[in-house]
Short mmCIF file of C-alpha atoms and ligand atoms in Angstrom, two decimals:
data_model
loop_
_atom_site.label_atom_id
_atom_site.label_comp_id
_atom_site.label_asym_id
_atom_site.label_seq_id
_atom_site.Cartn_x
_atom_site.Cartn_y
_atom_site.Cartn_z
CA MET A 266 9.46 7.62 23.76
CA PRO A 267 6.84 9.12 26.06
CA ALA A 268 8.45 11.26 28.86
CA ALA A 269 6.29 9.49 31.70
CA ALA A 270 7.35 6.23 33.07
CA SER A 271 4.29 4.45 34.92
CA SER A 272 4.61 1.86 37.29
CA ALA A 273 5.42 -1.75 37.19
CA GLY A 274 3.11 -4.15 36.30
CA GLU A 275 1.08 -6.97 34.20
CA PRO A 276 0.83 -5.92 30.33
CA ASP A 277 -2.34 -4.66 29.60
CA ALA A 278 -3.61 -6.00 26.32
CA SER A 279 -6.33 -4.57 24.03
CA GLY A 280 -7.57 -5.51 20.44
CA GLY A 281 -7.92 -8.43 19.02
CA SER A 282 -8.00 -12.22 20.09
CA PRO A 283 -6.63 -12.84 23.39
CA VAL A 284 -3.84 -15.53 24.16
CA THR A 285 -1.36 -15.89 27.06
CA ALA A 286 0.64 -13.83 28.77
CA GLY A 287 -0.58 -10.78 27.60
CA TRP A 288 0.06 -11.17 23.81
CA VAL A 289 -3.01 -10.56 21.52
CA GLU A 290 -2.65 -11.82 18.02
CA VAL A 291 -3.34 -9.01 15.22
CA GLY A 292 -2.70 -11.40 12.18
CA ASP A 293 -1.86 -14.97 11.57
CA ARG A 294 0.70 -15.60 14.16
CA VAL A 295 1.80 -11.82 14.39
CA PHE A 296 1.57 -11.23 18.14
CA VAL A 297 1.50 -7.62 20.07
CA ARG A 298 2.42 -7.34 23.84
CA ARG A 299 1.18 -3.63 25.18
CA HIS A 300 2.77 -3.22 28.08
CA ARG A 301 1.85 -0.82 31.04
CA GLU A 302 5.31 0.57 31.16
CA LEU A 303 5.38 3.11 29.11
CA ASP A 304 2.40 1.78 27.40
CA LEU A 305 5.53 0.26 25.02
CA ASN A 306 4.13 -2.25 22.54
CA CYS A 307 6.33 -5.27 21.55
CA GLY A 308 5.79 -7.69 18.59
CA LEU A 309 6.41 -11.13 17.72
CA VAL A 310 6.54 -13.13 14.31
CA VAL A 311 6.19 -16.85 14.79
CA GLY A 312 6.98 -19.16 12.01
CA GLU A 313 8.10 -23.30 11.30
CA GLY A 314 11.40 -23.44 13.67
CA ALA A 315 11.86 -19.43 14.13
CA CYS A 316 10.48 -16.27 15.85
CA LEU A 317 11.34 -13.04 15.70
CA VAL A 318 10.89 -10.65 18.27
CA ILE A 319 10.60 -6.83 17.75
CA ASP A 320 11.63 -4.25 20.44
CA THR A 321 12.89 -5.69 23.73
CA ARG A 322 11.74 -3.14 26.49
CA SER A 323 13.69 -0.71 29.19
CA HIS A 324 15.99 -3.21 31.20
CA LEU A 325 17.36 -6.69 31.01
CA GLY A 326 14.63 -7.40 33.59
CA GLU A 327 11.95 -6.65 31.51
CA GLY A 328 13.47 -8.48 28.39
CA ARG A 329 13.73 -11.40 30.42
CA ALA A 330 9.73 -11.10 31.34
CA LEU A 331 9.30 -10.62 27.62
CA ALA A 332 11.77 -13.79 26.82
CA GLU A 333 9.64 -15.69 29.34
CA ALA A 334 6.53 -14.51 27.72
CA VAL A 335 7.64 -15.25 24.16
CA ARG A 336 8.05 -18.64 25.52
CA THR A 337 4.41 -19.24 26.11
CA VAL A 338 3.64 -18.73 22.68
CA THR A 339 6.70 -20.25 20.97
CA PRO A 340 10.10 -22.54 21.70
CA HIS A 341 11.48 -21.75 18.26
CA PRO A 342 14.87 -19.85 18.49
CA TRP A 343 14.77 -16.19 18.02
CA THR A 344 15.67 -13.18 16.19
CA VAL A 345 15.73 -9.42 17.42
CA VAL A 346 14.85 -6.14 15.82
CA ASN A 347 15.03 -2.80 17.02
CA THR A 348 12.95 -0.14 15.73
CA HIS A 349 14.91 2.54 16.74
CA ALA A 350 17.76 3.43 19.51
CA HIS A 351 15.65 4.84 22.23
CA HIS A 352 15.94 2.69 25.63
CA ASP A 353 12.42 1.52 26.08
CA HIS A 354 13.09 -0.47 22.67
CA CYS A 355 16.45 -1.75 22.97
CA PHE A 356 17.66 -1.81 26.44
CA GLY A 357 16.17 -5.67 27.03
CA ASN A 358 18.44 -6.94 23.99
CA ALA A 359 20.95 -8.81 26.47
CA ALA A 360 17.89 -10.98 27.19
CA PHE A 361 17.56 -12.23 24.06
CA ARG A 362 21.61 -13.13 23.17
CA PRO A 363 23.04 -14.41 21.19
CA ALA A 364 20.43 -14.02 18.98
CA PRO A 365 20.91 -12.04 16.08
CA ILE A 366 19.65 -8.22 16.77
CA TRP A 367 18.77 -6.39 13.65
CA ALA A 368 18.43 -2.39 13.38
CA HIS A 369 19.26 0.09 11.25
CA ARG A 370 23.10 0.68 10.49
CA ASP A 371 22.55 4.19 12.16
CA CYS A 372 20.64 2.83 14.75
CA ALA A 373 23.70 1.62 16.03
CA VAL A 374 25.76 3.96 15.56
CA GLU A 375 23.06 6.33 17.60
CA LEU A 376 22.85 3.89 20.75
CA ASP A 377 26.48 3.38 21.00
CA ALA A 378 26.66 7.20 21.18
CA THR A 379 23.87 8.04 23.63
CA ALA A 380 23.24 4.75 25.68
CA GLU A 381 24.88 6.19 28.16
CA GLN A 382 23.51 9.56 28.39
CA GLN A 383 20.12 7.81 27.86
CA ARG A 384 20.57 5.56 30.95
CA ALA A 385 21.70 8.57 33.25
CA SER A 386 18.43 10.57 32.13
CA VAL A 387 16.15 7.64 32.75
CA VAL A 388 17.68 6.84 36.29
CA ALA A 389 17.32 9.74 37.21
CA ASP A 390 13.96 10.04 36.47
CA LEU A 391 12.87 6.98 37.86
CA LEU A 392 14.66 7.98 41.09
CA ALA A 393 12.93 10.99 41.16
CA ALA A 394 9.40 8.80 40.93
CA GLY A 395 11.01 6.49 43.51
CA ASP A 396 10.93 3.78 40.90
CA PRO A 397 12.55 1.04 42.03
CA ASP A 398 13.74 -0.02 38.31
CA ALA A 399 16.41 2.84 38.44
CA GLU A 400 18.53 0.13 39.64
CA LEU A 401 17.76 -1.82 36.72
CA VAL A 402 18.34 0.38 34.33
CA ALA A 403 21.36 1.28 36.08
CA THR A 404 23.38 -2.10 35.73
CA THR A 405 21.66 -3.30 32.44
CA PRO A 406 24.27 -4.44 29.90
CA VAL A 407 23.50 -2.61 26.66
CA GLU A 408 23.50 -4.60 23.27
CA LEU A 409 24.18 -2.83 20.39
CA PRO A 410 22.42 -4.19 17.39
CA ASP A 411 24.85 -6.37 15.01
CA HIS A 412 22.62 -7.08 11.91
CA LEU A 413 22.37 -3.74 10.26
CA VAL A 414 19.72 -2.65 7.42
CA GLY A 415 20.12 0.13 4.95
CA ASP A 416 17.03 0.79 3.16
CA ARG A 417 15.94 -2.32 3.41
CA VAL A 418 16.17 -6.31 4.43
CA VAL A 419 13.68 -8.83 3.95
CA LEU A 420 14.20 -11.98 6.96
CA ASP A 421 13.09 -15.13 6.05
CA VAL A 422 11.40 -16.27 10.12
CA GLY A 423 10.64 -19.66 9.59
CA GLY A 424 9.39 -19.33 6.02
CA ARG A 425 7.68 -16.09 6.64
CA ALA A 426 8.92 -12.90 4.60
CA VAL A 427 9.44 -10.11 7.30
CA SER A 428 10.39 -6.68 5.42
CA LEU A 429 12.34 -4.48 7.65
CA ARG A 430 12.29 -1.15 5.93
CA HIS A 431 14.14 2.41 6.85
CA LEU A 432 11.58 4.86 4.89
CA GLY A 433 13.21 8.31 5.92
CA ARG A 434 13.98 10.46 9.16
CA GLY A 435 11.57 10.94 11.57
CA HIS A 436 11.14 10.09 15.10
CA THR A 437 14.90 9.56 15.04
CA GLY A 438 17.62 9.31 12.37
CA ALA A 439 16.99 5.65 12.22
CA ASP A 440 13.62 4.25 12.58
CA LEU A 441 12.80 0.50 11.06
CA VAL A 442 9.51 -0.36 10.06
CA VAL A 443 8.72 -4.42 10.35
CA GLY A 444 6.07 -5.85 8.05
CA VAL A 445 4.78 -9.14 7.68
CA ASP A 446 1.73 -9.98 5.91
CA ASP A 447 -0.72 -7.31 6.15
CA VAL A 448 0.61 -6.23 9.88
CA LEU A 449 2.87 -3.18 9.96
CA PHE A 450 5.20 -2.47 13.34
CA ALA A 451 6.09 1.32 12.93
CA GLY A 452 8.08 1.80 16.20
CA ASP A 453 7.60 5.14 17.08
CA LEU A 454 7.34 6.90 13.73
CA VAL A 455 3.59 6.40 14.99
CA GLU A 456 2.28 6.93 18.18
CA GLU A 457 -1.09 6.20 20.10
CA GLY A 458 -2.51 7.98 23.22
CA ALA A 459 0.32 10.74 23.22
CA PRO A 460 1.45 13.07 20.99
CA PRO A 461 4.53 12.22 18.74
CA ALA A 462 8.10 12.14 20.97
CA MET A 463 10.43 14.95 19.78
CA ASP A 464 13.32 14.04 21.88
CA ASP A 465 15.64 13.82 18.91
CA ALA A 466 13.31 13.73 15.92
CA TYR A 467 13.46 15.19 12.58
CA PRO A 468 10.28 17.23 12.64
CA LEU A 469 10.54 18.79 8.99
CA GLU A 470 11.32 14.96 7.51
CA TRP A 471 8.62 13.37 9.79
CA ALA A 472 5.30 13.82 7.72
CA ASP A 473 7.09 12.79 4.19
CA THR A 474 8.63 9.43 6.15
CA VAL A 475 4.82 8.64 7.75
CA THR A 476 3.77 9.21 4.05
CA ALA A 477 5.75 6.34 2.85
CA LEU A 478 4.83 4.29 5.53
CA LEU A 479 1.06 4.91 4.67
CA GLY A 480 1.75 3.75 1.44
CA LEU A 481 2.66 0.29 3.12
CA VAL A 482 -0.27 0.15 5.21
CA ARG A 483 -2.67 -2.78 4.20
CA GLY A 484 -3.89 -3.71 7.74
CA PRO A 485 -3.39 -3.25 11.61
CA VAL A 486 -0.40 -0.77 12.06
CA VAL A 487 1.36 -1.09 15.93
CA PRO A 488 2.63 1.87 17.16
CA GLY A 489 5.57 2.31 19.05
CA HIS A 490 2.92 3.11 22.25
CA GLY A 491 -0.53 2.71 22.94
CA ALA A 492 -3.36 1.01 21.05
CA VAL A 493 -3.24 -0.83 17.42
CA VAL A 494 -4.23 1.91 14.75
CA ASP A 495 -5.28 1.89 11.34
CA ALA A 496 -4.43 3.98 8.28
CA ALA A 497 -7.09 6.55 8.82
CA PHE A 498 -5.20 7.41 12.66
CA VAL A 499 -1.72 7.56 10.82
CA ALA A 500 -2.92 9.86 7.92
CA ALA A 501 -4.30 11.96 10.66
CA GLN A 502 -1.19 12.08 12.60
CA ARG A 503 1.00 12.64 9.48
CA ASP A 504 -1.24 15.60 8.65
CA ASP A 505 -0.61 16.92 12.21
CA LEU A 506 2.95 16.34 11.53
CA ALA A 507 2.83 18.23 8.65
CA ALA A 508 0.87 20.87 10.31
CA LEU A 509 3.91 21.43 12.83
CA ALA A 510 6.34 21.45 9.97
CA ASP A 511 4.92 24.00 8.04
CA TRP A 512 4.39 26.12 11.31
CA LEU A 513 8.14 25.59 12.13
CA THR A 514 9.80 26.63 9.04
CA GLY A 515 6.78 29.38 8.65
CA ARG A 516 4.47 28.57 6.25
CA SER A 517 1.17 28.41 8.57
CA ALA A 518 0.29 29.78 11.62
CA GLY A 519 -0.92 26.23 12.62
CA LEU A 520 -2.26 25.82 16.29
CA ALA A 521 -2.04 21.75 15.89
CA PHE A 522 0.56 21.30 18.61
CA ASP A 523 0.33 23.17 22.52
CA GLU A 524 3.09 24.99 23.50
CA PRO A 525 5.41 22.45 25.15
CA THR A 526 5.45 20.66 21.71
CA ARG A 527 6.39 23.92 20.09
CA ARG A 528 9.12 24.37 22.44
CA THR A 529 10.48 21.12 22.39
CA ALA A 530 10.19 20.95 18.76
CA ARG A 531 11.99 24.23 18.50
CA THR A 532 14.48 23.43 20.11
CA ARG A 533 15.52 20.30 17.93
CA LEU A 534 15.65 21.91 14.91
ZN1 ZN B 1051 11.08 6.39 20.76
#
């Protein structure tokens, strides 16, 4: 997740065909909703009599707003997937209960172990910024994923095959990539508009994981934050991550990353 929180506001969708409530259709009945808050992307896949929501935003109120936005597109019952255990992708889960919530098995463990630490950190940042969402994060119930993925699961979302894959460690130890038709939701394994976030990352393994992700790219790639990208963008970010790993292991004296990023990455080794 990016370090800086932004102020509340309407979704800022871009690219593709405009639809309602901030959704943009990037594939056949596959939608992205890009939010001003943290420039976060959530996804929606609509099938016959069922839909899938990808990531749930930062607190119950934002989750409810997302749920309302889903209802402008489809009345079908939803299933949820969390791409990873960071608060901005899963603290809105409670808004979608009693639906099943899918995630990597270690994501559930990570969220259980870190939720209160994440909450405290985010609340402190929001309070410092005078953001009223601090109270909403402070009181949000954390709902752990209860349908767990090892390496791969294929969901039937109203007749549509949606793959949930764990390709290796990277942004966290438990990132999932969600694929439907030619659209790939990359979670924060790919980030547009900001450097890849290293908070609890695996910088020496991340490039290999993105290489595996590249092998799945057939069309649009939806990053966890920022604009929808393509294979060339993902390849360039992979190369940056590989350069970082080389620098960290002393294989090169590359200067691809600025000092704050280096310091952050170095402290996580
Ligand atoms: Zn993240």
